[in-house]
Amino acid sequence: MLSMEMYPSLTLGPQRIGDCFYRDRQAAAHMPMFPPAGCDMAAKALPQRMIPPPPNDPTTKTPKDEVKMELENASLWKQFTTVGTEMIITKKGRRMFPGLRLKLSGLNPSLRYLVLLDIVPLDNSRYRFQGGAWQAVGGAEARLPDRVFIHPDSPATGAHWQSRTISFHHAKLTNNTLDSQGHIILHSLHRYQPRIHVIEARDVLRWGGGQHSFVFPETQFLTVTAYQNNKITELKINSNPFAKGFREDGMNSKKQRDARQKRKICDGTETLDIVNCDPCDSTELQPQQMTTATDLQALALASLPPLPNPSCGFRPEEAPYQASLVQEQPLDLGQAFMASQMSDIGISMANGMQDMPGSDVANMIEGSETQAYTSNFPAVQANPSFPLAPLPQSSSFLPVPDSSETSNPQPIDYTPILSSSPTLCSSSNTPLLQQTTFTFPTPPPSNSSSPQPLLSSSSPSYHTMPETISPHTPADASFPAPPCQAGLQDQISAHSLLTDQPLQGEPITSGNNSPIDQTSAVFIYPNNLPANPAPVPAQPLPNYNLPLAPSLQCSLPTHGTSFPFPSVPPHMQSFSNMSSNSSHHAFNFQNLSHQTQAAFPPSSFTHPSSLPHPHPSFQPSSCLGVPSSFQQSVSSAPSMPPTAYPQNLANPSNPSYPQVDISGIPQFNPAAHYRPEMVRHHPSLLPQLDPSLPSNLPSSNPPQSLYPAFPSYPLRLCQDPHSSLSIPFRHLYRQHQHGHVHPQGSYLDMSTRAVF
DNA sequence: TCCACTAGCACCTTTGAAATGC
DNA sequence: AGCATTTCAAAGGTGCTAGTGG
């Protein structure tokens, strides 16, 4: 039984307390079937012991730094990245292509894990395809409730996960904010970054002890309702088996379509001079002719380079990512807020992604792939469509393609872009990694009322892989600069994973508030966050063990009229002991970003110059394993010098990051147990806002809230109360499983919107 | 007028049940 | 009768395109 939380105030999970919490708070009226009273009863019925798992349980210890994840079809992703990956989103939901095909290793074969997918915004910008490239044209729309797609196999043993490729091809993206199918809701024309979370579930009654998050920068994409870049269309058609009909040899190819159209016109216009009809029309006129033409085309195409294996989208024989994460702080997911912070922090960076030629297409595009970032990435960046992300970066951390090493015949000159972009990595001397040091807008951490620095000296390990990143900063106007990959990773890890915030351009270096060149009119990246205040680290942070700050609770979205009720998929029932009805596999996490945005609307976008755009450029197929604890620790690390990064990071062969000792981090102190429901009913338990907390907002617009704009929280796992519920209580949860079984995955929608 | 979005279309793959053969 | 293989149709996934609405 698991539940997840994106932020402390919520306990999510299939039909669990979290559900009650939401209903109770927001729109019980909309969820008549699940009366708050029932929830309360259920909550009360939970044994106290179930809520806060035993801290520091030795049994929860697992080998650290061993969990690794690799993106199997990294080569394909890179191909798209070079052009600027676009993902179609539709009202009914559209699958991602390429899909996420992953390989996990380092798991305990006997333990059970959940594998989740969520997608977070990369920045606060809205984009438009102009002049053949993507350009930021304004501020992002309010962030939608986060939904998490739970892999249908979840929960499964480590042996299970490691024995096969983990695919999230069933996950669908939608732009329907009222989606009731459990699809992941995204805004069109925004950039996103998928994240994979591996959560340990030791048994039905106790889970936690390990949470690993992975980010593959090359999987970031821009959402569209219709493809903007023809190159992307071509790639999709050539790579996606379902689009085979649109290939040149297909009956739905442009040529064939044109012929059909002309034929139609000819047929419809008797007076039309047949001479005016395209000769190719003849192939469409007669079935036999058509067949012949098709055959001929097929023969002609036979000589063409083979397309990538469509079945999987792509099966590059690439070397595994070295990425991975790490930390293994025993984590009881049901624990207090501390638990909410991903205790496992580690960065698994793919050290040198080794791309193997997966397809001819890939070869054509990428030329040759090498294992090192530097060699691979350049090609990837060749034709980036995305505007270069103005990432503050340190040359030392940038996986920059070395022209000398790259096979790319035409080295790309990123200089112009970089120079034009205020936030370009190259412009900054700040190590990208330091981006991880920025602020961490989360509720106060430790029990202690006194603010404490998040980062202890003990958490040095995450600081990255200097060597893996090339000092060069390739930048392409159309796509995020690859060189900034490190920055991206950091951003993702630090922000998204930890805070679940959209990646925002922030000064890499803590305390780096130096203004960034904003001369580029093309790349406008309004950052919500004020210059990264180096601060976070140095600043006293709220006690993470404390419940969500009042401001956040009060900021719950009001637009939602009802809450979606998560249901447990059949395959998960054995694990959760929940009702047989299951519907969606995705958890919908309401995210607070929009809430906070509401709190800091103008301010968040008023200081574009203050922050470098996070645009995490694509990084080589590296995987960023980011334990939440890491993020916090990193972000909070006071003045983390670039040089502090472990050298091992530089070595692609050594993907593992040193384990971070989070024991020194207050928020990871299992001392106090946090119970969202307790806070809900007893607001007084909420910690006092700490006036000393730095504000990320512009001074001109002082935040009314304790937290910076786009605050989001790490994926939080909480022990599922159901296991402890007596049979009589369980029916309460079942009542809300209106969903139907979703054959492609489980969606647990915890948003505040009505989803059913 | 421009642009984002939608619905319907044709083509294709996937999937699972039914049919067939051993 | 039981199992494996093949066939077939339905379901669903694609991109394309015309139309719609802001």
mmCIF file of N, CA, C and O in Angstrom, chain A residues 198-250:
data_model
loop_
_atom_site.group_PDB
_atom_site.id
_atom_site.type_symbol
_atom_site.label_atom_id
_atom_site.label_comp_id
_atom_site.label_asym_id
_atom_site.label_seq_id
_atom_site.Cartn_x
_atom_site.Cartn_y
_atom_site.Cartn_z
ATOM 1 N N VAL A 198 11.733 5.429 -8.583
ATOM 2 C CA VAL A 198 11.699 4.037 -8.149
ATOM 3 C C VAL A 198 11.546 4.065 -6.640
ATOM 4 O O VAL A 198 12.397 4.601 -5.932
ATOM 5 N N ILE A 199 10.483 3.499 -6.207
ATOM 6 C CA ILE A 199 10.187 3.551 -4.787
ATOM 7 C C ILE A 199 10.134 2.164 -4.194
ATOM 8 O O ILE A 199 9.426 1.289 -4.682
ATOM 9 N N GLU A 200 10.860 2.020 -3.179
ATOM 10 C CA GLU A 200 10.930 0.711 -2.552
ATOM 11 C C GLU A 200 9.693 0.451 -1.709
ATOM 12 O O GLU A 200 9.233 1.304 -0.971
ATOM 13 N N ALA A 201 9.202 -0.735 -1.853
ATOM 14 C CA ALA A 201 8.042 -1.135 -1.061
ATOM 15 C C ALA A 201 8.368 -2.489 -0.467
ATOM 16 O O ALA A 201 8.232 -3.505 -1.128
ATOM 17 N N ARG A 202 8.799 -2.464 0.705
ATOM 18 C CA ARG A 202 9.288 -3.703 1.289
ATOM 19 C C ARG A 202 8.199 -4.744 1.488
ATOM 20 O O ARG A 202 8.403 -5.917 1.279
ATOM 21 N N ASP A 203 7.127 -4.304 1.924
ATOM 22 C CA ASP A 203 6.023 -5.248 2.054
ATOM 23 C C ASP A 203 4.746 -4.444 2.130
ATOM 24 O O ASP A 203 4.756 -3.218 2.055
ATOM 25 N N VAL A 204 3.707 -5.145 2.314
ATOM 26 C CA VAL A 204 2.425 -4.475 2.305
ATOM 27 C C VAL A 204 2.290 -3.451 3.426
ATOM 28 O O VAL A 204 1.685 -2.408 3.261
ATOM 29 N N LEU A 205 2.826 -3.786 4.518
ATOM 30 C CA LEU A 205 2.642 -2.906 5.666
ATOM 31 C C LEU A 205 3.730 -1.860 5.819
ATOM 32 O O LEU A 205 3.548 -0.873 6.500
ATOM 33 N N ARG A 206 4.810 -2.130 5.217
ATOM 34 C CA ARG A 206 5.876 -1.168 5.419
ATOM 35 C C ARG A 206 6.646 -0.973 4.122
ATOM 36 O O ARG A 206 7.116 -1.907 3.503
ATOM 37 N N TRP A 207 6.759 0.211 3.787
ATOM 38 C CA TRP A 207 7.511 0.479 2.578
ATOM 39 C C TRP A 207 8.276 1.763 2.759
ATOM 40 O O TRP A 207 8.073 2.513 3.682
ATOM 41 N N GLY A 208 9.129 1.973 1.907
ATOM 42 C CA GLY A 208 10.006 3.111 2.082
ATOM 43 C C GLY A 208 11.392 2.570 2.188
ATOM 44 O O GLY A 208 11.640 1.421 1.897
ATOM 45 N N GLY A 209 12.279 3.333 2.623
ATOM 46 C CA GLY A 209 13.632 2.852 2.742
ATOM 47 C C GLY A 209 14.433 3.120 1.498
ATOM 48 O O GLY A 209 15.622 2.990 1.465
ATOM 49 N N GLY A 210 13.772 3.507 0.467
ATOM 50 C CA GLY A 210 14.526 3.804 -0.733
ATOM 51 C C GLY A 210 13.675 4.471 -1.778
ATOM 52 O O GLY A 210 12.620 3.978 -2.127
ATOM 53 N N GLN A 211 14.107 5.567 -2.196
ATOM 54 C CA GLN A 211 13.397 6.238 -3.280
ATOM 55 C C GLN A 211 14.442 6.815 -4.196
ATOM 56 O O GLN A 211 15.327 7.538 -3.791
ATOM 57 N N HIS A 212 14.329 6.486 -5.426
ATOM 58 C CA HIS A 212 15.318 6.952 -6.390
ATOM 59 C C HIS A 212 14.620 7.657 -7.532
ATOM 60 O O HIS A 212 13.634 7.173 -8.048
ATOM 61 N N SER A 213 15.141 8.752 -7.880
ATOM 62 C CA SER A 213 14.553 9.510 -8.974
ATOM 63 C C SER A 213 15.582 9.691 -10.077
ATOM 64 O O SER A 213 16.746 9.944 -9.812
ATOM 65 N N PHE A 214 15.127 9.530 -11.265
ATOM 66 C CA PHE A 214 16.044 9.627 -12.401
ATOM 67 C C PHE A 214 15.519 10.597 -13.439
ATOM 68 O O PHE A 214 14.336 10.626 -13.737
ATOM 69 N N VAL A 215 16.424 11.320 -13.958
ATOM 70 C CA VAL A 215 16.055 12.283 -14.991
ATOM 71 C C VAL A 215 16.991 12.123 -16.175
ATOM 72 O O VAL A 215 18.207 12.110 -16.006
ATOM 73 N N PHE A 216 16.437 12.002 -17.300
ATOM 74 C CA PHE A 216 17.238 11.909 -18.513
ATOM 75 C C PHE A 216 17.002 13.187 -19.312
ATOM 76 O O PHE A 216 15.954 13.342 -19.947
ATOM 77 N N PRO A 217 17.927 14.042 -19.280
ATOM 78 C CA PRO A 217 17.761 15.342 -19.933
ATOM 79 C C PRO A 217 17.378 15.257 -21.394
ATOM 80 O O PRO A 217 16.682 16.125 -21.899
ATOM 81 N N GLU A 218 17.804 14.234 -22.040
ATOM 82 C CA GLU A 218 17.475 14.158 -23.463
ATOM 83 C C GLU A 218 16.016 13.833 -23.693
ATOM 84 O O GLU A 218 15.544 13.846 -24.817
ATOM 85 N N THR A 219 15.319 13.518 -22.630
ATOM 86 C CA THR A 219 13.904 13.189 -22.805
ATOM 87 C C THR A 219 12.993 14.399 -22.624
ATOM 88 O O THR A 219 11.780 14.278 -22.699
ATOM 89 N N GLN A 220 13.579 15.508 -22.427
ATOM 90 C CA GLN A 220 12.726 16.688 -22.273
ATOM 91 C C GLN A 220 12.086 17.000 -23.623
ATOM 92 O O GLN A 220 12.629 16.674 -24.681
ATOM 93 N N PHE A 221 10.966 17.584 -23.581
ATOM 94 C CA PHE A 221 10.258 17.836 -24.831
ATOM 95 C C PHE A 221 9.370 19.062 -24.725
ATOM 96 O O PHE A 221 9.161 19.607 -23.640
ATOM 97 N N LEU A 222 8.860 19.425 -25.864
ATOM 98 C CA LEU A 222 7.973 20.574 -25.924
ATOM 99 C C LEU A 222 6.615 20.050 -26.387
ATOM 100 O O LEU A 222 6.529 19.306 -27.357
ATOM 101 N N THR A 223 5.612 20.413 -25.697
ATOM 102 C CA THR A 223 4.278 19.907 -26.041
ATOM 103 C C THR A 223 3.631 20.754 -27.134
ATOM 104 O O THR A 223 3.758 21.971 -27.143
ATOM 105 N N VAL A 224 2.960 20.083 -28.021
ATOM 106 C CA VAL A 224 2.277 20.771 -29.123
ATOM 107 C C VAL A 224 0.975 20.046 -29.442
ATOM 108 O O VAL A 224 0.793 18.887 -29.057
ATOM 109 N N THR A 225 0.115 20.715 -30.088
ATOM 110 C CA THR A 225 -1.112 20.057 -30.535
ATOM 111 C C THR A 225 -0.959 19.658 -31.999
ATOM 112 O O THR A 225 -1.746 18.887 -32.526
ATOM 113 N N ALA A 226 0.013 20.204 -32.617
ATOM 114 C CA ALA A 226 0.333 19.838 -34.001
ATOM 115 C C ALA A 226 1.816 20.087 -34.184
ATOM 116 O O ALA A 226 2.350 21.086 -33.685
ATOM 117 N N TYR A 227 2.458 19.197 -34.841
ATOM 118 C CA TYR A 227 3.893 19.352 -35.009
ATOM 119 C C TYR A 227 4.230 20.661 -35.711
ATOM 120 O O TYR A 227 3.596 21.042 -36.685
ATOM 121 N N GLN A 228 5.222 21.292 -35.201
ATOM 122 C CA GLN A 228 5.641 22.564 -35.758
ATOM 123 C C GLN A 228 6.859 22.397 -36.654
ATOM 124 O O GLN A 228 7.005 23.082 -37.645
ATOM 125 N N ASN A 229 7.710 21.520 -36.233
ATOM 126 C CA ASN A 229 8.951 21.330 -36.964
ATOM 127 C C ASN A 229 8.831 20.113 -37.885
ATOM 128 O O ASN A 229 8.607 18.992 -37.431
ATOM 129 N N ASN A 230 8.973 20.343 -39.144
ATOM 130 C CA ASN A 230 8.846 19.246 -40.100
ATOM 131 C C ASN A 230 9.852 18.131 -39.843
ATOM 132 O O ASN A 230 9.589 16.964 -40.129
ATOM 133 N N LYS A 231 10.968 18.520 -39.311
ATOM 134 C CA LYS A 231 11.985 17.504 -39.051
ATOM 135 C C LYS A 231 11.498 16.512 -37.998
ATOM 136 O O LYS A 231 11.786 15.324 -38.053
ATOM 137 N N ILE A 232 10.789 17.051 -37.072
ATOM 138 C CA ILE A 232 10.262 16.181 -36.028
ATOM 139 C C ILE A 232 9.224 15.249 -36.638
ATOM 140 O O ILE A 232 9.174 14.051 -36.339
ATOM 141 N N THR A 233 8.427 15.807 -37.493
ATOM 142 C CA THR A 233 7.406 14.977 -38.138
ATOM 143 C C THR A 233 8.061 13.844 -38.905
ATOM 144 O O THR A 233 7.643 12.682 -38.814
ATOM 145 N N GLU A 234 9.083 14.175 -39.601
ATOM 146 C CA GLU A 234 9.768 13.148 -40.379
ATOM 147 C C GLU A 234 10.355 12.083 -39.471
ATOM 148 O O GLU A 234 10.257 10.888 -39.741
ATOM 149 N N LEU A 235 10.945 12.550 -38.404
ATOM 150 C CA LEU A 235 11.539 11.601 -37.474
ATOM 151 C C LEU A 235 10.480 10.693 -36.881
ATOM 152 O O LEU A 235 10.679 9.490 -36.734
ATOM 153 N N LYS A 236 9.392 11.279 -36.533
ATOM 154 C CA LYS A 236 8.326 10.487 -35.915
ATOM 155 C C LYS A 236 7.800 9.463 -36.912
ATOM 156 O O LYS A 236 7.573 8.301 -36.582
ATOM 157 N N ILE A 237 7.587 9.936 -38.100
ATOM 158 C CA ILE A 237 7.048 9.037 -39.115
ATOM 159 C C ILE A 237 8.016 7.889 -39.384
ATOM 160 O O ILE A 237 7.616 6.734 -39.532
ATOM 161 N N ASN A 238 9.265 8.230 -39.427
ATOM 162 C CA ASN A 238 10.255 7.202 -39.729
ATOM 163 C C ASN A 238 10.540 6.288 -38.544
ATOM 164 O O ASN A 238 11.045 5.192 -38.721
ATOM 165 N N SER A 239 10.241 6.754 -37.374
ATOM 166 C CA SER A 239 10.573 5.968 -36.194
ATOM 167 C C SER A 239 9.377 5.255 -35.573
ATOM 168 O O SER A 239 9.530 4.204 -34.963
ATOM 169 N N ASN A 240 8.230 5.823 -35.751
ATOM 170 C CA ASN A 240 7.051 5.248 -35.097
ATOM 171 C C ASN A 240 6.309 4.292 -36.027
ATOM 172 O O ASN A 240 5.862 4.689 -37.103
ATOM 173 N N PRO A 241 6.193 3.075 -35.625
ATOM 174 C CA PRO A 241 5.538 2.079 -36.483
ATOM 175 C C PRO A 241 4.108 2.437 -36.823
ATOM 176 O O PRO A 241 3.603 2.095 -37.879
ATOM 177 N N PHE A 242 3.480 3.136 -35.926
ATOM 178 C CA PHE A 242 2.087 3.496 -36.192
ATOM 179 C C PHE A 242 1.972 4.564 -37.270
ATOM 180 O O PHE A 242 0.916 4.809 -37.807
ATOM 181 N N ALA A 243 3.058 5.166 -37.539
ATOM 182 C CA ALA A 243 3.033 6.223 -38.553
ATOM 183 C C ALA A 243 3.621 5.715 -39.866
ATOM 184 O O ALA A 243 3.925 6.487 -40.761
ATOM 185 N N LYS A 244 3.731 4.429 -39.925
ATOM 186 C CA LYS A 244 4.343 3.843 -41.117
ATOM 187 C C LYS A 244 3.613 4.268 -42.392
ATOM 188 O O LYS A 244 4.210 4.423 -43.454
ATOM 189 N N GLY A 245 2.337 4.422 -42.236
ATOM 190 C CA GLY A 245 1.545 4.782 -43.404
ATOM 191 C C GLY A 245 1.905 6.126 -44.008
ATOM 192 O O GLY A 245 1.559 6.421 -45.139
ATOM 193 N N PHE A 246 2.616 6.898 -43.233
ATOM 194 C CA PHE A 246 2.968 8.224 -43.726
ATOM 195 C C PHE A 246 4.366 8.254 -44.339
ATOM 196 O O PHE A 246 4.826 9.283 -44.805
ATOM 197 N N ARG A 247 4.981 7.111 -44.297
ATOM 198 C CA ARG A 247 6.315 7.078 -44.896
ATOM 199 C C ARG A 247 6.172 7.133 -46.402
ATOM 200 O O ARG A 247 5.095 6.922 -46.963
ATOM 201 N N GLU A 248 7.279 7.377 -46.993
ATOM 202 C CA GLU A 248 7.236 7.536 -48.453
ATOM 203 C C GLU A 248 6.679 6.308 -49.148
ATOM 204 O O GLU A 248 6.085 6.408 -50.213
ATOM 205 N N ASP A 249 6.894 5.185 -48.523
ATOM 206 C CA ASP A 249 6.412 3.976 -49.177
ATOM 207 C C ASP A 249 5.002 3.613 -48.698
ATOM 208 O O ASP A 249 4.452 2.601 -49.081
ATOM 209 N N GLY A 250 4.463 4.433 -47.873
ATOM 210 C CA GLY A 250 3.130 4.121 -47.364
ATOM 211 C C GLY A 250 2.023 4.727 -48.202
ATOM 212 O O GLY A 250 2.249 5.628 -49.007
#
